[in-house]
Structures are given as structure tokens and as C-alpha cells.
Amino acid sequence: MKVLVTGANGFTGQHLVKTLVNKGFEVIATSRNASRLPSYSNLTYYNVELTNVRNVENLFDLTRPNAVIHTAAMSKPDECAANPDLCTANNITATQHLLDAATKVGTNHFVYLSTDFIFGEGGPHAEDDAPAPLNLYGASKLEAEQMVVASNITNTVIRPVFMYGPVWENLRPSFIQWVAGKLQNGESIKVVTDQARTPTYIGDLCWGIQKIIIDHVPGTFHLAGKDIVSPYDMAVAVAKHLNLPLDLVEPVTASTFPEPVKRAQRSGLKIGKAVSALGYAPHSFTEALQKCFV
């Protein structure tokens, strides 16, 4: 099977490409600028601007993928609020270009990576809870979801939460590496205690996506962690795991960090549907840490 992965230079994209090539897929990777991916024999990379319809059409005419996994997005809520037209172009228009091109060449499965930001307060949320995005980023991802679901291609919407995992050269660190780096340098950090999340270990997310691709499973699935934790809980667990000084981790509330856009205090996603339908069995946060620092 030939699979196109967008956003391939990003944290999720790089992990996903590695998972798929190791499973024997022929992977077509695309992102902006030069490839930051490791070298793989069954990987072809294209530098493509997805907001340009002609570029997208040319990519699909050339590669004709069997499946698309669309991870590319403008994903920082504050940046989306500051640049609404750019947010629309990257999160909505680009998705429509991909759907149109995929339809034209006969792609038979479109997988869209969404976010828990399509919901508001009161998490953890189930797949069929009413959306209530609190900011433009969440609203743009929700609109793109709706376009994907309304398309004529077999589609799957996947929602993860606050992803973390191991890193390698040319891969941006996730939250846990930020924590570890600060503490290893003897720097104190302020981490919020009053935000609840169900963070997603990237290995679990990639397992779920490849399962959906192989079994051609449509629908909407929450691929998140099974633990409800705060960023402070995560930071403390990292410090304990790496035997770093706990007194450098200072508990604070979200009001310590005024932000331009509103975010949910209690978010997170329920994973029961993925557990029953896919056999999804995510690691606990403590278990996943064992795989992130080796």
C-alpha cells in the first residue's frame, strides 16, 4: 500500500513515517522545506506547499496514493488567533485541496488528524459529545473535520491529546524533553496544576493509525492516554524517572501564564470506542516514560 503523510517533518509526522516504513508501507512524505526525516529505502519525500492547489494536484497526479494521513496543520492556538487568514489557509483550505485531489485520483482512505481542541470544558469527552471550540484553532480543526466526513472518500478522524514521546536528530522536543532539559541544567520550572489532560504517547497514536489503515476502518476515534493528569503531574513523573531534583518543579495555576486565547481547564478524551473497536491499549504515562528516555 502506498501512503501519503502530510506534515512529515513534524513531531507526529516523523514518528508516523518511521512506523509505516518499518511496517513495510511505501511512504510518500510531504512537508514544507527540505526533509528532516531519517533516510529510509521505501520513502520518497516532496517539498510541497499544501495551500497551493496546483502543487497539491501535481503531487497526487505524480504519486497516486492509496491512503492519505493528513497531519499537517497550523497547530499553535495563539498563532492562529494572531493570523486568522493563515490559520484558515493551512487548516481548512489545504485540507480541501487534499480531499479534492485525493478524490480525483481515486485514493480510497483519508485519515485526518484532529485535536481535543474541538471541544470546550468538561472533559474527558467522548467522540459524539457536542463540539464547542474555545478558540480559532479548535474551530478551524472542527470545520476541517466536517469537510473530511462530508467527502466521498472513506475517511477516519483521529483526535489525540498533548502528544509526547522520544526524539532524535532534527525532531523538535515534546513537553517531557523540555522538562528534562531544564531540570538537567539546574533550572527551575513553573508548571500548571489546574489543567487536566489525557496526554497521548506517540507510539500508541502511531499504532492506532497503522491499525486503521491496514483494516480500512472508517469513523471517528479518540487515540489518547488512559491517565488524566496535569502538566505538573507529568513534570514530576519525568523528574522522578530521571532522578532529577523535584524541588525545581514549582506548582502554579494557569493564571500565572496569561494567554491570548482561551483554553479548556479540564479537557482530555475518552478512549473506550478505540479500545473496543481497534484493540487500542495505550501505555500508562509512567510506562510510556520508559520508552521516551533510553
Short mmCIF file of C-alpha atoms in Angstrom, two decimals:
data_model
loop_
_atom_site.label_atom_id
_atom_site.label_comp_id
_atom_site.label_asym_id
_atom_site.label_seq_id
_atom_site.Cartn_x
_atom_site.Cartn_y
_atom_site.Cartn_z
CA MET A 1 0.00 0.00 0.00
CA LYS A 2 1.21 3.50 -0.87
CA VAL A 3 0.52 6.04 1.90
CA LEU A 4 0.93 9.81 1.70
CA VAL A 5 1.80 11.51 5.01
CA THR A 6 1.49 15.30 5.22
CA GLY A 7 3.35 17.31 7.83
CA ALA A 8 6.10 14.71 7.65
CA ASN A 9 8.78 16.96 9.16
CA GLY A 10 6.78 17.48 12.33
CA PHE A 11 6.81 15.52 15.57
CA THR A 12 3.81 13.35 14.70
CA GLY A 13 4.74 13.10 11.04
CA GLN A 14 8.26 11.83 11.68
CA HIS A 15 7.10 9.21 14.16
CA LEU A 16 4.33 8.11 11.82
CA VAL A 17 6.64 7.82 8.81
CA LYS A 18 9.06 5.71 10.86
CA THR A 19 6.24 3.42 11.99
CA LEU A 20 4.84 2.95 8.49
CA VAL A 21 8.14 2.30 6.71
CA ASN A 22 9.03 -0.23 9.40
CA LYS A 23 5.70 -1.96 8.69
CA GLY A 24 6.59 -2.24 5.01
CA PHE A 25 4.40 0.53 3.58
CA GLU A 26 5.59 2.55 0.62
CA VAL A 27 5.53 6.05 2.13
CA ILE A 28 5.21 9.34 0.29
CA ALA A 29 6.13 12.09 2.73
CA THR A 30 5.46 15.76 2.23
CA SER A 31 6.13 18.89 4.23
CA ARG A 32 7.48 22.39 3.81
CA ASN A 33 11.19 22.90 3.10
CA ALA A 34 13.86 20.22 2.93
CA SER A 35 13.30 16.82 4.52
CA ARG A 36 14.30 16.45 8.16
CA LEU A 37 13.47 12.75 8.10
CA PRO A 38 15.98 9.95 8.54
CA SER A 39 16.80 8.03 5.36
CA TYR A 40 14.54 5.05 4.58
CA SER A 41 14.61 2.83 1.50
CA ASN A 42 10.82 2.83 0.97
CA LEU A 43 10.34 6.57 1.48
CA THR A 44 10.02 9.37 -1.06
CA TYR A 45 9.91 12.98 0.11
CA TYR A 46 8.33 16.01 -1.61
CA ASN A 47 8.56 19.64 -0.54
CA VAL A 48 5.01 20.88 -1.15
CA GLU A 49 3.04 23.95 -0.06
CA LEU A 50 -0.39 22.47 0.66
CA THR A 51 -2.20 25.80 0.45
CA ASN A 52 -1.31 25.92 -3.27
CA VAL A 53 -3.93 23.91 -5.14
CA ARG A 54 -1.78 23.33 -8.22
CA ASN A 55 1.08 21.96 -6.11
CA VAL A 56 -1.29 19.55 -4.39
CA GLU A 57 -2.82 18.39 -7.67
CA ASN A 58 0.62 17.78 -9.13
CA LEU A 59 1.67 15.77 -6.07
CA PHE A 60 -1.35 13.47 -6.35
CA ASP A 61 -1.04 13.09 -10.11
CA LEU A 62 2.56 12.01 -9.61
CA THR A 63 2.18 9.72 -6.58
CA ARG A 64 -1.45 8.43 -6.66
CA PRO A 65 -1.53 7.24 -3.04
CA ASN A 66 -3.90 4.54 -1.82
CA ALA A 67 -4.32 6.35 1.50
CA VAL A 68 -3.64 9.81 2.91
CA ILE A 69 -2.78 10.62 6.52
CA HIS A 70 -3.15 14.37 6.95
CA THR A 71 -1.18 15.56 9.99
CA ALA A 72 -0.06 18.98 8.69
CA ALA A 73 -1.64 21.95 10.46
CA MET A 74 -1.10 25.36 11.96
CA SER A 75 -1.35 23.98 15.47
CA LYS A 76 -0.48 26.77 17.91
CA PRO A 77 -3.68 28.44 19.14
CA ASP A 78 -2.04 31.80 19.84
CA GLU A 79 -0.53 31.95 16.34
CA CYS A 80 -3.89 31.05 14.80
CA ALA A 81 -5.56 33.88 16.70
CA ALA A 82 -2.89 36.34 15.58
CA ASN A 83 -3.03 35.19 11.93
CA PRO A 84 -6.62 34.10 11.19
CA ASP A 85 -6.26 34.13 7.40
CA LEU A 86 -3.14 31.98 7.61
CA CYS A 87 -4.93 29.63 10.02
CA THR A 88 -7.82 29.26 7.57
CA ALA A 89 -5.46 28.64 4.65
CA ASN A 90 -3.42 25.99 6.46
CA ASN A 91 -6.12 24.18 8.42
CA ILE A 92 -9.18 24.43 6.16
CA THR A 93 -8.21 25.35 2.59
CA ALA A 94 -5.26 22.94 2.48
CA THR A 95 -7.49 20.12 3.72
CA GLN A 96 -10.00 20.83 0.95
CA HIS A 97 -7.22 20.79 -1.66
CA LEU A 98 -6.09 17.39 -0.39
CA LEU A 99 -9.63 15.97 -0.38
CA ASP A 100 -10.29 17.20 -3.92
CA ALA A 101 -7.02 15.82 -5.25
CA ALA A 102 -7.49 12.51 -3.46
CA THR A 103 -10.98 12.15 -4.91
CA LYS A 104 -9.71 12.90 -8.39
CA VAL A 105 -7.03 10.18 -8.38
CA GLY A 106 -9.14 7.55 -6.59
CA THR A 107 -7.48 7.48 -3.15
CA ASN A 108 -9.56 5.09 -1.08
CA HIS A 109 -8.91 6.22 2.50
CA PHE A 110 -8.39 9.68 4.03
CA VAL A 111 -7.22 9.84 7.64
CA TYR A 112 -7.44 13.26 9.30
CA LEU A 113 -5.54 14.09 12.48
CA SER A 114 -7.68 16.45 14.53
CA THR A 115 -7.48 17.59 18.17
CA ASP A 116 -9.24 17.71 21.51
CA PHE A 117 -9.42 21.49 20.98
CA ILE A 118 -12.66 21.00 19.03
CA PHE A 119 -14.28 20.56 22.48
CA GLY A 120 -14.64 23.03 25.33
CA GLU A 121 -14.71 22.42 29.06
CA GLY A 122 -15.98 19.35 30.87
CA GLY A 123 -13.61 16.69 29.63
CA PRO A 124 -12.78 13.96 29.16
CA HIS A 125 -15.01 13.91 26.08
CA ALA A 126 -16.41 11.02 24.03
CA GLU A 127 -16.39 11.01 20.24
CA ASP A 128 -20.03 12.04 19.94
CA ASP A 129 -20.00 14.84 22.53
CA ALA A 130 -21.11 18.20 21.16
CA PRO A 131 -18.19 20.26 19.83
CA ALA A 132 -17.63 23.64 21.48
CA PRO A 133 -14.24 25.04 20.45
CA LEU A 134 -12.95 27.86 22.64
CA ASN A 135 -10.60 29.40 20.08
CA LEU A 136 -9.97 29.78 16.36
CA TYR A 137 -7.56 26.85 16.22
CA GLY A 138 -10.20 24.48 17.56
CA ALA A 139 -12.86 25.95 15.29
CA SER A 140 -10.65 25.58 12.21
CA LYS A 141 -9.90 21.95 13.01
CA LEU A 142 -13.60 21.26 13.57
CA GLU A 143 -14.50 22.77 10.19
CA ALA A 144 -11.84 20.65 8.51
CA GLU A 145 -13.17 17.55 10.29
CA GLN A 146 -16.63 18.26 8.93
CA MET A 147 -15.26 18.62 5.39
CA VAL A 148 -13.48 15.28 5.68
CA VAL A 149 -16.57 13.50 6.98
CA ALA A 150 -18.73 15.03 4.21
CA SER A 151 -16.34 13.88 1.46
CA ASN A 152 -16.95 10.90 -0.81
CA ILE A 153 -13.76 9.15 0.34
CA THR A 154 -13.77 6.55 3.10
CA ASN A 155 -12.47 8.62 6.00
CA THR A 156 -11.30 8.40 9.58
CA VAL A 157 -11.00 11.31 12.01
CA ILE A 158 -8.49 10.80 14.81
CA ARG A 159 -8.25 13.03 17.86
CA PRO A 160 -5.18 12.82 20.10
CA VAL A 161 -4.25 15.00 23.11
CA PHE A 162 -0.98 16.73 24.11
CA MET A 163 1.36 14.29 22.34
CA TYR A 164 4.72 13.27 23.76
CA GLY A 165 7.40 10.69 23.01
CA PRO A 166 11.07 10.10 22.20
CA VAL A 167 13.02 12.42 19.93
CA TRP A 168 16.00 12.12 17.63
CA GLU A 169 18.10 14.46 15.50
CA ASN A 170 16.05 17.10 13.63
CA LEU A 171 12.92 16.30 15.65
CA ARG A 172 11.57 19.01 17.92
CA PRO A 173 11.29 18.06 21.58
CA SER A 174 7.97 17.36 23.23
CA PHE A 175 6.96 18.64 26.67
CA ILE A 176 8.78 15.89 28.54
CA GLN A 177 12.11 16.69 26.87
CA TRP A 178 11.63 20.37 27.74
CA VAL A 179 11.12 19.40 31.38
CA ALA A 180 14.12 17.09 31.41
CA GLY A 181 16.39 19.63 29.72
CA LYS A 182 15.52 22.40 32.16
CA LEU A 183 15.98 20.22 35.22
CA GLN A 184 19.23 18.71 33.94
CA ASN A 185 20.55 22.27 33.59
CA GLY A 186 19.56 23.05 37.16
CA GLU A 187 16.82 25.46 36.08
CA SER A 188 13.56 25.72 37.98
CA ILE A 189 10.31 25.48 36.05
CA LYS A 190 6.77 26.62 36.76
CA VAL A 191 4.18 24.03 35.70
CA VAL A 192 0.42 24.28 35.99
CA THR A 193 -1.58 22.05 38.31
CA ASP A 194 -5.10 23.12 37.33
CA GLN A 195 -5.31 21.81 33.77
CA ALA A 196 -6.39 18.19 33.28
CA ARG A 197 -5.43 16.29 30.13
CA THR A 198 -5.16 12.72 28.82
CA PRO A 199 -1.75 13.02 27.09
CA THR A 200 -1.08 10.72 24.14
CA TYR A 201 2.11 8.68 23.87
CA ILE A 202 3.15 8.96 20.22
CA GLY A 203 3.83 5.23 19.95
CA ASP A 204 0.22 4.48 20.87
CA LEU A 205 -1.06 7.01 18.34
CA CYS A 206 1.06 5.54 15.55
CA TRP A 207 -0.09 2.02 16.44
CA GLY A 208 -3.72 3.14 16.19
CA ILE A 209 -3.23 4.88 12.85
CA GLN A 210 -1.48 1.94 11.21
CA LYS A 211 -4.22 -0.36 12.54
CA ILE A 212 -6.89 1.89 10.99
CA ILE A 213 -5.03 2.00 7.67
CA ILE A 214 -4.43 -1.75 7.49
CA ASP A 215 -8.01 -2.67 8.44
CA HIS A 216 -9.52 0.24 6.47
CA VAL A 217 -11.60 1.38 9.46
CA PRO A 218 -13.81 4.46 8.98
CA GLY A 219 -15.26 6.68 11.68
CA THR A 220 -14.05 8.97 14.47
CA PHE A 221 -11.70 7.72 17.17
CA HIS A 222 -10.05 9.22 20.23
CA LEU A 223 -6.48 7.97 20.49
CA ALA A 224 -5.36 9.43 23.80
CA GLY A 225 -3.80 8.22 27.02
CA LYS A 226 -5.69 6.43 29.75
CA ASP A 227 -4.45 8.67 32.58
CA ILE A 228 -5.98 12.04 33.49
CA VAL A 229 -3.03 14.16 34.57
CA SER A 230 -1.93 17.76 34.79
CA PRO A 231 1.24 19.14 33.22
CA TYR A 232 2.60 19.35 36.77
CA ASP A 233 1.93 15.63 37.29
CA MET A 234 3.79 14.93 34.06
CA ALA A 235 6.77 17.07 35.06
CA VAL A 236 7.03 15.40 38.46
CA ALA A 237 6.91 11.95 36.84
CA VAL A 238 9.73 12.94 34.45
CA ALA A 239 11.84 14.21 37.36
CA LYS A 240 11.31 11.00 39.33
CA HIS A 241 12.02 8.81 36.30
CA LEU A 242 15.31 10.57 35.55
CA ASN A 243 16.24 11.08 39.22
CA LEU A 244 16.23 14.86 38.83
CA PRO A 245 15.54 17.35 41.66
CA LEU A 246 11.84 17.63 42.39
CA ASP A 247 12.29 20.94 44.20
CA LEU A 248 12.98 22.60 40.83
CA VAL A 249 9.40 21.83 39.72
CA GLU A 250 7.19 24.62 41.05
CA PRO A 251 3.40 24.09 41.04
CA VAL A 252 1.43 27.08 39.76
CA THR A 253 -2.02 27.78 38.36
CA ALA A 254 -2.83 28.66 34.77
CA SER A 255 -3.37 32.29 35.82
CA THR A 256 0.43 32.52 36.17
CA PHE A 257 0.68 32.42 32.38
CA PRO A 258 -1.85 34.82 30.82
CA GLU A 259 -2.55 33.63 27.27
CA PRO A 260 -4.06 35.46 24.29
CA VAL A 261 -6.69 32.77 23.64
CA LYS A 262 -8.92 30.73 25.89
CA ARG A 263 -8.08 27.09 26.59
CA ALA A 264 -10.03 24.44 28.48
CA GLN A 265 -9.04 23.85 32.08
CA ARG A 266 -10.41 20.32 32.08
CA SER A 267 -10.01 18.67 28.70
CA GLY A 268 -8.99 15.17 27.64
CA LEU A 269 -10.67 12.42 25.67
CA LYS A 270 -12.41 9.12 26.43
CA ILE A 271 -10.89 6.15 24.59
CA GLY A 272 -13.48 3.40 25.12
CA LYS A 273 -14.54 3.30 21.46
CA ALA A 274 -10.96 2.80 20.25
CA VAL A 275 -10.33 0.16 22.91
CA SER A 276 -13.35 -1.90 21.85
CA ALA A 277 -13.24 -1.33 18.08
CA LEU A 278 -9.49 -1.32 17.44
CA GLY A 279 -8.00 -3.17 20.38
CA TYR A 280 -6.31 0.09 21.37
CA ALA A 281 -4.33 -0.45 24.57
CA PRO A 282 -2.39 2.69 25.45
CA HIS A 283 0.52 2.74 27.87
CA SER A 284 0.15 4.50 31.19
CA PHE A 285 2.13 7.72 31.41
CA THR A 286 4.68 6.07 33.69
CA GLU A 287 5.07 3.10 31.33
CA ALA A 288 5.49 5.37 28.31
CA LEU A 289 8.25 7.34 30.00
CA GLN A 290 10.34 4.15 29.99
CA LYS A 291 10.26 4.28 26.17
CA CYS A 292 10.93 8.02 25.86
CA PHE A 293 14.28 8.25 27.62
CA VAL A 294 16.66 5.46 26.58
#
